[in-house]
Amino acid sequence: MSGGGGPGRFGVIGHPVAHSLSPQIHAAFGRQTGIAIDYRTVDAPPDAFAATVRRFVDDDGRGLNVTLPFKEQAHALCGGRLSPRAVAAGAVNTLDCRDGGVAGDNTDGVGLVADLQRLLGGVSSLAGANVLLIGAGGSARGVIAPLFDAGIDRMTIAARDPSKAAALAVAFAPRPIEAASLAQVGGQRFDVLVNATSASLAGAALPIDASAYAQARLAYDLMYGAQPTRFLVDASAAGAATTADGLGMLVEQAAESFLVWHGTRPETAPVLALLRARLDATLA
Ligand code: NDP
């Protein structure tokens, strides 16, 4: 049973999940903090998410990260036991099972904000920013409130289906958010562009006018990999001052989950450097 005196088990649940870098990240956090971590991947059949979580908890499971395609199901599973940021996101990426139940949190948004602030030079670096958020899926929804909490001034959400962008703008009113189609973006000055679509998975270009990137201090793709994504290549060519992929967000959201479960927030910079070196080595 969970809740015993030992360190318990942790993991990341998804389908597929074998590729996840989370076990490497939490192992590195454990070495750094001296906390013994048993953290593994948990592959759940798409129709058996809740049963797989229950088995994990009954087998001394204390905490789970949740990845595709289960973040919304995890939100539903928690009933009312949700942190304010999980409520705002409408999705859960962190389950806290230390008392034998399941409570949900969402650390993706604060993870993104922490990485943007690192790249832009400090905690006040997003203050007053005009942000273009591209995409209107689950991760886009999860980052809106944390970006405003970090002090951005206004946001445009652009999606290939503009009605989905408009629905997000309504959901997060009265924050100053405009909705647009991808083709409508252009001729405006954005400080920060965040690609929260899965277009980069397929190597697809986004049909966004080059002028949208021209003044950007940072163009950021939530997707990460050994090579720059097509979005980052296009942003750089169009004049964005800095580009970065989502590996830093992945490490930051993991550090925030670690804080939830273990009460201490590990240093992220050495773990990000380790993962980046491992990704680079896959190209050698
Ligand atoms: P969802 O499936 O919920 O949303 C995907 C979004 O991308 C939808 O708005 C979809 O539009 C849009 N989209 C897909 N293909 C295209 C395209 N070719 N052109 C324009 N829009 C497109 O996924 P998530 O929001 O959960 O994830 C998005 C990305 O973020 C993924 O690559 C994921 O790996 C990454 N991610 C990274 C994290 C990190 O820690 N670095 C954390 C979370 C996510 P439509 O609705 O019309 O289909």
mmCIF file of C-alpha atoms and ligand atoms in Angstrom:
data_model
loop_
_atom_site.group_PDB
_atom_site.id
_atom_site.type_symbol
_atom_site.label_atom_id
_atom_site.label_comp_id
_atom_site.label_asym_id
_atom_site.label_seq_id
_atom_site.Cartn_x
_atom_site.Cartn_y
_atom_site.Cartn_z
ATOM 1 C CA MET A 1 0.000 0.000 0.000
ATOM 2 C CA SER A 2 1.107 3.575 -0.542
ATOM 3 C CA GLY A 3 1.688 5.999 2.270
ATOM 4 C CA GLY A 4 4.149 3.684 4.079
ATOM 5 C CA GLY A 5 7.414 4.838 5.558
ATOM 6 C CA GLY A 6 9.701 3.943 2.621
ATOM 7 C CA PRO A 7 10.545 6.185 -0.316
ATOM 8 C CA GLY A 8 7.824 4.646 -2.501
ATOM 9 C CA ARG A 9 7.597 4.563 -6.266
ATOM 10 C CA PHE A 10 7.253 7.348 -8.830
ATOM 11 C CA GLY A 11 6.901 7.353 -12.576
ATOM 12 C CA VAL A 12 5.577 8.809 -15.803
ATOM 13 C CA ILE A 13 2.387 7.371 -17.283
ATOM 14 C CA GLY A 14 1.599 7.656 -20.991
ATOM 15 C CA HIS A 15 1.063 5.671 -24.187
ATOM 16 C CA PRO A 16 3.527 5.235 -25.743
ATOM 17 C CA VAL A 17 5.971 6.249 -23.043
ATOM 18 C CA ALA A 18 9.173 4.244 -23.547
ATOM 19 C CA HIS A 19 10.832 7.264 -25.218
ATOM 20 C CA SER A 20 10.256 9.562 -22.203
ATOM 21 C CA LEU A 21 13.264 11.433 -20.815
ATOM 22 C CA SER A 22 11.557 11.857 -17.418
ATOM 23 C CA PRO A 23 13.267 8.814 -15.790
ATOM 24 C CA GLN A 24 16.681 10.285 -16.704
ATOM 25 C CA ILE A 25 15.663 13.696 -15.351
ATOM 26 C CA HIS A 26 14.330 12.407 -12.025
ATOM 27 C CA ALA A 27 17.336 10.100 -11.591
ATOM 28 C CA ALA A 28 19.611 13.130 -12.023
ATOM 29 C CA PHE A 29 17.524 15.167 -9.537
ATOM 30 C CA GLY A 30 17.768 12.262 -7.070
ATOM 31 C CA ARG A 31 21.577 12.105 -7.371
ATOM 32 C CA GLN A 32 21.784 15.875 -6.911
ATOM 33 C CA THR A 33 19.536 16.051 -3.843
ATOM 34 C CA GLY A 34 20.572 12.756 -2.253
ATOM 35 C CA ILE A 35 16.963 11.503 -2.361
ATOM 36 C CA ALA A 36 16.683 7.836 -3.385
ATOM 37 C CA ILE A 37 14.286 7.786 -6.356
ATOM 38 C CA ASP A 38 12.512 4.804 -7.890
ATOM 39 C CA TYR A 39 11.054 6.440 -11.026
ATOM 40 C CA ARG A 40 9.978 4.397 -14.049
ATOM 41 C CA THR A 41 7.812 4.557 -17.143
ATOM 42 C CA VAL A 42 4.263 3.215 -16.819
ATOM 43 C CA ASP A 43 2.641 2.325 -20.147
ATOM 44 C CA ALA A 44 -1.154 2.405 -19.776
ATOM 45 C CA PRO A 45 -3.502 0.950 -22.402
ATOM 46 C CA PRO A 46 -5.564 3.852 -23.815
ATOM 47 C CA ASP A 47 -8.787 2.410 -22.346
ATOM 48 C CA ALA A 48 -7.353 1.554 -18.916
ATOM 49 C CA PHE A 49 -5.795 4.760 -17.581
ATOM 50 C CA ALA A 50 -7.709 4.891 -14.276
ATOM 51 C CA ALA A 51 -7.191 1.181 -13.532
ATOM 52 C CA THR A 52 -3.459 1.472 -14.236
ATOM 53 C CA VAL A 53 -3.152 4.472 -11.886
ATOM 54 C CA ARG A 54 -5.070 2.582 -9.165
ATOM 55 C CA ARG A 55 -2.756 -0.447 -9.469
ATOM 56 C CA PHE A 56 0.279 1.823 -9.296
ATOM 57 C CA VAL A 57 -0.996 3.552 -6.139
ATOM 58 C CA ASP A 58 -1.881 0.241 -4.500
ATOM 59 C CA ASP A 59 1.653 -0.971 -5.237
ATOM 60 C CA ASP A 60 3.285 1.790 -3.144
ATOM 61 C CA GLY A 61 3.045 4.443 -5.891
ATOM 62 C CA ARG A 62 3.452 7.965 -4.528
ATOM 63 C CA GLY A 63 3.505 10.160 -7.610
ATOM 64 C CA LEU A 64 3.065 10.113 -11.390
ATOM 65 C CA ASN A 65 3.844 12.499 -14.164
ATOM 66 C CA VAL A 66 1.197 12.266 -16.865
ATOM 67 C CA THR A 67 1.939 12.636 -20.551
ATOM 68 C CA LEU A 68 0.111 12.113 -23.852
ATOM 69 C CA PRO A 69 -2.653 11.119 -24.244
ATOM 70 C CA PHE A 70 -3.842 11.133 -20.637
ATOM 71 C CA LYS A 71 -3.593 14.702 -19.262
ATOM 72 C CA GLU A 72 -7.331 15.384 -19.592
ATOM 73 C CA GLN A 73 -8.265 11.943 -18.210
ATOM 74 C CA ALA A 74 -5.977 12.596 -15.242
ATOM 75 C CA HIS A 75 -7.825 15.865 -14.626
ATOM 76 C CA ALA A 76 -11.157 13.991 -14.581
ATOM 77 C CA LEU A 77 -9.781 11.230 -12.352
ATOM 78 C CA CYS A 78 -8.908 13.699 -9.595
ATOM 79 C CA GLY A 79 -12.504 14.846 -9.085
ATOM 80 C CA GLY A 80 -12.279 18.019 -7.032
ATOM 81 C CA ARG A 81 -8.720 17.401 -5.771
ATOM 82 C CA LEU A 82 -7.039 19.830 -8.175
ATOM 83 C CA SER A 83 -4.563 22.650 -7.658
ATOM 84 C CA PRO A 84 -5.618 26.078 -8.992
ATOM 85 C CA ARG A 85 -3.124 25.752 -11.849
ATOM 86 C CA ALA A 86 -4.573 22.336 -12.810
ATOM 87 C CA VAL A 87 -8.066 23.872 -12.789
ATOM 88 C CA ALA A 88 -6.878 26.726 -15.053
ATOM 89 C CA ALA A 89 -5.081 24.337 -17.404
ATOM 90 C CA GLY A 90 -7.973 21.868 -17.618
ATOM 91 C CA ALA A 91 -5.319 19.158 -17.573
ATOM 92 C CA VAL A 92 -3.075 17.386 -15.072
ATOM 93 C CA ASN A 93 0.570 16.460 -15.600
ATOM 94 C CA THR A 94 1.406 15.633 -11.956
ATOM 95 C CA LEU A 95 -0.463 13.223 -9.688
ATOM 96 C CA ASP A 96 0.280 13.291 -5.980
ATOM 97 C CA CYS A 97 -0.678 9.926 -4.501
ATOM 98 C CA ARG A 98 1.223 10.100 -1.213
ATOM 99 C CA ASP A 99 -1.942 9.739 0.907
ATOM 100 C CA GLY A 100 -3.261 6.807 -1.138
ATOM 101 C CA GLY A 101 -5.630 9.002 -3.173
ATOM 102 C CA VAL A 102 -4.960 11.058 -6.315
ATOM 103 C CA ALA A 103 -4.579 14.842 -6.292
ATOM 104 C CA GLY A 104 -3.788 16.676 -9.526
ATOM 105 C CA ASP A 105 -1.449 19.521 -10.334
ATOM 106 C CA ASN A 106 -0.123 21.030 -13.547
ATOM 107 C CA THR A 107 3.513 22.122 -13.709
ATOM 108 C CA ASP A 108 3.805 22.581 -17.503
ATOM 109 C CA GLY A 109 2.947 26.290 -17.460
ATOM 110 C CA VAL A 110 5.320 27.256 -14.666
ATOM 111 C CA GLY A 111 7.936 25.080 -16.369
ATOM 112 C CA LEU A 112 7.589 27.065 -19.584
ATOM 113 C CA VAL A 113 7.691 30.383 -17.738
ATOM 114 C CA ALA A 114 10.835 29.397 -15.812
ATOM 115 C CA ASP A 115 12.593 28.439 -19.047
ATOM 116 C CA LEU A 116 11.517 31.611 -20.875
ATOM 117 C CA GLN A 117 12.783 33.701 -17.942
ATOM 118 C CA ARG A 118 16.095 31.825 -17.989
ATOM 119 C CA LEU A 119 16.491 32.495 -21.700
ATOM 120 C CA LEU A 120 15.389 36.139 -21.512
ATOM 121 C CA GLY A 121 17.515 37.030 -18.513
ATOM 122 C CA GLY A 122 15.507 36.976 -15.280
ATOM 123 C CA VAL A 123 12.204 36.766 -13.458
ATOM 124 C CA SER A 124 11.003 40.170 -14.643
ATOM 125 C CA SER A 125 11.976 39.571 -18.268
ATOM 126 C CA LEU A 126 8.454 38.725 -19.426
ATOM 127 C CA ALA A 127 6.972 41.874 -17.900
ATOM 128 C CA GLY A 128 5.082 43.901 -20.501
ATOM 129 C CA ALA A 129 5.684 41.384 -23.292
ATOM 130 C CA ASN A 130 3.402 40.941 -26.282
ATOM 131 C CA VAL A 131 3.224 37.165 -26.826
ATOM 132 C CA LEU A 132 2.126 35.173 -29.869
ATOM 133 C CA LEU A 133 0.925 31.748 -28.746
ATOM 134 C CA ILE A 134 0.555 29.399 -31.710
ATOM 135 C CA GLY A 135 -1.820 26.471 -31.269
ATOM 136 C CA ALA A 136 -4.964 25.953 -29.224
ATOM 137 C CA GLY A 137 -4.505 22.426 -27.877
ATOM 138 C CA GLY A 138 -3.898 21.114 -24.379
ATOM 139 C CA SER A 139 -0.477 22.603 -23.747
ATOM 140 C CA ALA A 140 -1.502 26.005 -25.143
ATOM 141 C CA ARG A 141 -4.371 26.099 -22.665
ATOM 142 C CA GLY A 142 -2.017 25.220 -19.801
ATOM 143 C CA VAL A 143 0.473 28.025 -20.398
ATOM 144 C CA ILE A 144 -1.908 30.991 -20.758
ATOM 145 C CA ALA A 145 -2.543 31.788 -17.065
ATOM 146 C CA PRO A 146 1.116 31.271 -16.006
ATOM 147 C CA LEU A 147 2.297 33.648 -18.779
ATOM 148 C CA PHE A 148 -0.064 36.375 -17.561
ATOM 149 C CA ASP A 149 0.941 35.644 -13.954
ATOM 150 C CA ALA A 150 4.544 36.288 -15.087
ATOM 151 C CA GLY A 151 3.567 39.786 -16.194
ATOM 152 C CA ILE A 152 3.027 39.658 -19.948
ATOM 153 C CA ASP A 153 0.988 42.560 -21.260
ATOM 154 C CA ARG A 154 -1.082 40.895 -23.969
ATOM 155 C CA MET A 155 -1.378 37.804 -26.118
ATOM 156 C CA THR A 156 -2.502 36.730 -29.551
ATOM 157 C CA ILE A 157 -3.509 33.087 -29.909
ATOM 158 C CA ALA A 158 -3.221 31.872 -33.501
ATOM 159 C CA ALA A 159 -4.513 28.485 -34.571
ATOM 160 C CA ARG A 160 -5.273 26.751 -37.853
ATOM 161 C CA ASP A 161 -8.835 26.518 -36.559
ATOM 162 C CA PRO A 162 -9.416 30.098 -35.325
ATOM 163 C CA SER A 163 -12.623 29.080 -33.505
ATOM 164 C CA LYS A 164 -10.439 27.083 -31.066
ATOM 165 C CA ALA A 165 -8.259 30.161 -30.477
ATOM 166 C CA ALA A 166 -11.410 32.245 -29.928
ATOM 167 C CA ALA A 167 -12.733 29.714 -27.388
ATOM 168 C CA LEU A 168 -9.486 30.018 -25.403
ATOM 169 C CA ALA A 169 -9.664 33.817 -25.506
ATOM 170 C CA VAL A 170 -13.178 33.623 -24.042
ATOM 171 C CA ALA A 171 -12.168 31.031 -21.425
ATOM 172 C CA PHE A 172 -9.356 33.272 -20.148
ATOM 173 C CA ALA A 173 -11.255 36.596 -20.278
ATOM 174 C CA PRO A 174 -10.853 39.321 -19.127
ATOM 175 C CA ARG A 175 -7.153 38.858 -19.912
ATOM 176 C CA PRO A 176 -6.269 40.830 -23.068
ATOM 177 C CA ILE A 177 -6.191 38.021 -25.640
ATOM 178 C CA GLU A 178 -6.863 38.265 -29.365
ATOM 179 C CA ALA A 179 -7.694 35.232 -31.459
ATOM 180 C CA ALA A 180 -6.495 34.803 -35.040
ATOM 181 C CA SER A 181 -5.972 32.316 -37.807
ATOM 182 C CA LEU A 182 -2.363 31.527 -38.733
ATOM 183 C CA ALA A 183 -2.764 33.529 -41.940
ATOM 184 C CA GLN A 184 -3.922 36.617 -40.025
ATOM 185 C CA VAL A 185 -0.663 36.871 -38.076
ATOM 186 C CA GLY A 186 1.817 39.278 -39.551
ATOM 187 C CA GLY A 187 2.623 42.958 -39.606
ATOM 188 C CA GLN A 188 2.543 42.997 -35.803
ATOM 189 C CA ARG A 189 5.427 43.216 -33.350
ATOM 190 C CA PHE A 190 5.714 40.254 -30.979
ATOM 191 C CA ASP A 191 8.347 40.048 -28.253
ATOM 192 C CA VAL A 192 7.991 36.315 -27.670
ATOM 193 C CA LEU A 193 6.565 33.604 -29.928
ATOM 194 C CA VAL A 194 5.627 30.228 -28.437
ATOM 195 C CA ASN A 195 4.853 27.324 -30.748
ATOM 196 C CA ALA A 196 2.476 25.042 -28.842
ATOM 197 C CA THR A 197 1.357 23.072 -31.901
ATOM 198 C CA SER A 198 2.493 19.586 -32.747
ATOM 199 C CA ALA A 199 3.390 20.719 -36.292
ATOM 200 C CA SER A 200 7.097 20.251 -35.588
ATOM 201 C CA LEU A 201 6.523 16.545 -34.914
ATOM 202 C CA ALA A 202 5.839 16.151 -38.620
ATOM 203 C CA GLY A 203 8.489 18.679 -39.645
ATOM 204 C CA ALA A 204 5.706 20.888 -40.998
ATOM 205 C CA ALA A 205 6.163 24.615 -41.591
ATOM 206 C CA LEU A 206 3.632 26.985 -40.054
ATOM 207 C CA PRO A 207 2.061 29.360 -42.593
ATOM 208 C CA ILE A 208 2.919 32.476 -40.593
ATOM 209 C CA ASP A 209 4.112 35.665 -42.227
ATOM 210 C CA ALA A 210 7.868 36.223 -41.690
ATOM 211 C CA SER A 211 7.190 39.715 -40.312
ATOM 212 C CA ALA A 212 5.752 38.140 -37.133
ATOM 213 C CA TYR A 213 9.223 36.896 -36.173
ATOM 214 C CA ALA A 214 11.215 39.948 -37.171
ATOM 215 C CA GLN A 215 11.199 41.845 -33.860
ATOM 216 C CA ALA A 216 11.067 38.825 -31.563
ATOM 217 C CA ARG A 217 13.417 38.590 -28.608
ATOM 218 C CA LEU A 218 12.694 34.866 -28.455
ATOM 219 C CA ALA A 219 10.982 32.193 -30.535
ATOM 220 C CA TYR A 220 10.304 29.054 -28.509
ATOM 221 C CA ASP A 221 9.081 25.631 -29.655
ATOM 222 C CA LEU A 222 7.585 23.344 -27.009
ATOM 223 C CA MET A 223 8.847 20.405 -29.012
ATOM 224 C CA TYR A 224 12.489 19.455 -28.540
ATOM 225 C CA GLY A 225 15.026 17.249 -30.236
ATOM 226 C CA ALA A 226 18.593 16.848 -31.363
ATOM 227 C CA GLN A 227 18.050 19.220 -34.298
ATOM 228 C CA PRO A 228 16.302 22.631 -34.365
ATOM 229 C CA THR A 229 12.659 22.287 -35.384
ATOM 230 C CA ARG A 230 11.366 23.742 -38.648
ATOM 231 C CA PHE A 231 9.654 26.524 -36.645
ATOM 232 C CA LEU A 232 12.951 27.509 -35.011
ATOM 233 C CA VAL A 233 14.800 27.460 -38.327
ATOM 234 C CA ASP A 234 12.123 29.669 -39.917
ATOM 235 C CA ALA A 235 12.077 32.046 -36.916
ATOM 236 C CA SER A 236 15.834 32.431 -36.952
ATOM 237 C CA ALA A 237 15.905 33.085 -40.713
ATOM 238 C CA ALA A 238 13.190 35.746 -40.286
ATOM 239 C CA GLY A 239 15.131 37.662 -37.642
ATOM 240 C CA ALA A 240 14.182 36.318 -34.200
ATOM 241 C CA ALA A 241 17.019 37.272 -31.836
ATOM 242 C CA THR A 242 17.033 33.973 -29.913
ATOM 243 C CA THR A 243 15.475 30.580 -30.538
ATOM 244 C CA ALA A 244 15.090 27.630 -28.178
ATOM 245 C CA ASP A 245 13.345 24.290 -28.047
ATOM 246 C CA GLY A 246 11.267 22.864 -25.190
ATOM 247 C CA LEU A 247 13.926 20.732 -23.510
ATOM 248 C CA GLY A 248 14.337 23.371 -20.816
ATOM 249 C CA MET A 249 10.576 23.409 -20.200
ATOM 250 C CA LEU A 250 10.641 19.636 -19.817
ATOM 251 C CA VAL A 251 13.347 19.864 -17.146
ATOM 252 C CA GLU A 252 11.666 22.802 -15.367
ATOM 253 C CA GLN A 253 8.229 21.117 -15.192
ATOM 254 C CA ALA A 254 9.951 18.015 -13.814
ATOM 255 C CA ALA A 255 11.701 20.089 -11.132
ATOM 256 C CA GLU A 256 8.358 21.549 -10.099
ATOM 257 C CA SER A 257 6.858 18.031 -9.855
ATOM 258 C CA PHE A 258 9.869 16.969 -7.791
ATOM 259 C CA LEU A 259 9.116 19.875 -5.461
ATOM 260 C CA VAL A 260 5.500 18.709 -5.097
ATOM 261 C CA TRP A 261 6.545 15.179 -4.157
ATOM 262 C CA HIS A 262 9.799 15.681 -2.253
ATOM 263 C CA GLY A 263 9.586 19.233 -0.860
ATOM 264 C CA THR A 264 12.759 20.496 -2.512
ATOM 265 C CA ARG A 265 13.329 22.056 -5.944
ATOM 266 C CA PRO A 266 16.467 20.726 -7.643
ATOM 267 C CA GLU A 267 18.901 22.828 -9.687
ATOM 268 C CA THR A 268 17.814 22.563 -13.301
ATOM 269 C CA ALA A 269 20.837 23.957 -15.191
ATOM 270 C CA PRO A 270 23.141 20.921 -14.751
ATOM 271 C CA VAL A 271 20.357 18.498 -15.652
ATOM 272 C CA LEU A 272 19.452 20.484 -18.765
ATOM 273 C CA ALA A 273 23.136 20.492 -19.780
ATOM 274 C CA LEU A 274 23.319 16.715 -19.253
ATOM 275 C CA LEU A 275 20.246 16.036 -21.387
ATOM 276 C CA ARG A 276 21.384 18.419 -24.113
ATOM 277 C CA ALA A 277 24.752 16.665 -24.257
ATOM 278 C CA ARG A 278 23.016 13.286 -24.535
ATOM 279 C CA LEU A 279 20.789 14.559 -27.355
ATOM 280 C CA ASP A 280 23.801 16.062 -29.146
ATOM 281 C CA ALA A 281 25.618 12.734 -28.811
ATOM 282 C CA THR A 282 22.851 11.036 -30.800
ATOM 283 C CA LEU A 283 23.988 13.109 -33.798
ATOM 284 C CA ALA A 284 27.660 12.184 -33.518
HETATM 285 P P1 NDP B 1 -2.523 18.795 -28.609
HETATM 286 O O1 NDP B 1 -2.743 17.612 -29.510
HETATM 287 O O2 NDP B 1 -3.434 19.015 -27.464
HETATM 288 O O3 NDP B 1 -2.566 20.146 -29.504
HETATM 289 C C1 NDP B 1 -1.849 20.233 -30.684
HETATM 290 C C2 NDP B 1 -2.163 21.559 -31.367
HETATM 291 O O4 NDP B 1 -1.340 21.632 -32.535
HETATM 292 C C3 NDP B 1 -3.599 21.731 -31.828
HETATM 293 O O5 NDP B 1 -3.951 23.093 -31.673
HETATM 294 C C4 NDP B 1 -3.515 21.359 -33.312
HETATM 295 O O6 NDP B 1 -4.526 21.945 -34.093
HETATM 296 C C5 NDP B 1 -2.183 21.968 -33.640
HETATM 297 N N1 NDP B 1 -1.540 21.450 -34.855
HETATM 298 C C6 NDP B 1 -1.135 20.176 -35.101
HETATM 299 N N2 NDP B 1 -0.537 20.109 -36.307
HETATM 300 C C7 NDP B 1 -0.571 21.362 -36.839
HETATM 301 C C8 NDP B 1 -0.125 21.931 -38.067
HETATM 302 N N3 NDP B 1 0.484 21.193 -39.003
HETATM 303 N N4 NDP B 1 -0.313 23.257 -38.245
HETATM 304 C C9 NDP B 1 -0.917 24.018 -37.312
HETATM 305 N N5 NDP B 1 -1.368 23.529 -36.128
HETATM 306 C C10 NDP B 1 -1.201 22.212 -35.906
HETATM 307 O O7 NDP B 1 -0.999 18.659 -28.153
HETATM 308 P P2 NDP B 1 -0.277 19.353 -26.902
HETATM 309 O O8 NDP B 1 -0.793 20.734 -26.794
HETATM 310 O O9 NDP B 1 -0.369 18.477 -25.725
HETATM 311 O O10 NDP B 1 1.263 19.358 -27.370
HETATM 312 C C11 NDP B 1 1.731 20.230 -28.393
HETATM 313 C C12 NDP B 1 3.248 20.073 -28.513
HETATM 314 O O11 NDP B 1 3.879 20.492 -27.312
HETATM 315 C C13 NDP B 1 3.718 18.638 -28.758
HETATM 316 O O12 NDP B 1 4.759 18.676 -29.726
HETATM 317 C C14 NDP B 1 4.239 18.194 -27.407
HETATM 318 O O13 NDP B 1 5.246 17.211 -27.532
HETATM 319 C C15 NDP B 1 4.804 19.503 -26.876
HETATM 320 N N6 NDP B 1 4.888 19.573 -25.415
HETATM 321 C C16 NDP B 1 6.122 19.806 -24.825
HETATM 322 C C17 NDP B 1 6.246 19.908 -23.466
HETATM 323 C C18 NDP B 1 7.598 20.162 -22.865
HETATM 324 O O14 NDP B 1 7.765 19.978 -21.637
HETATM 325 N N7 NDP B 1 8.578 20.616 -23.630
HETATM 326 C C19 NDP B 1 5.082 19.769 -22.567
HETATM 327 C C20 NDP B 1 3.837 19.569 -23.271
HETATM 328 C C21 NDP B 1 3.760 19.467 -24.642
HETATM 329 P P3 NDP B 1 -5.988 21.228 -34.278
HETATM 330 O O15 NDP B 1 -6.693 21.408 -32.971
HETATM 331 O O16 NDP B 1 -6.592 21.984 -35.406
HETATM 332 O O17 NDP B 1 -5.737 19.769 -34.589
#
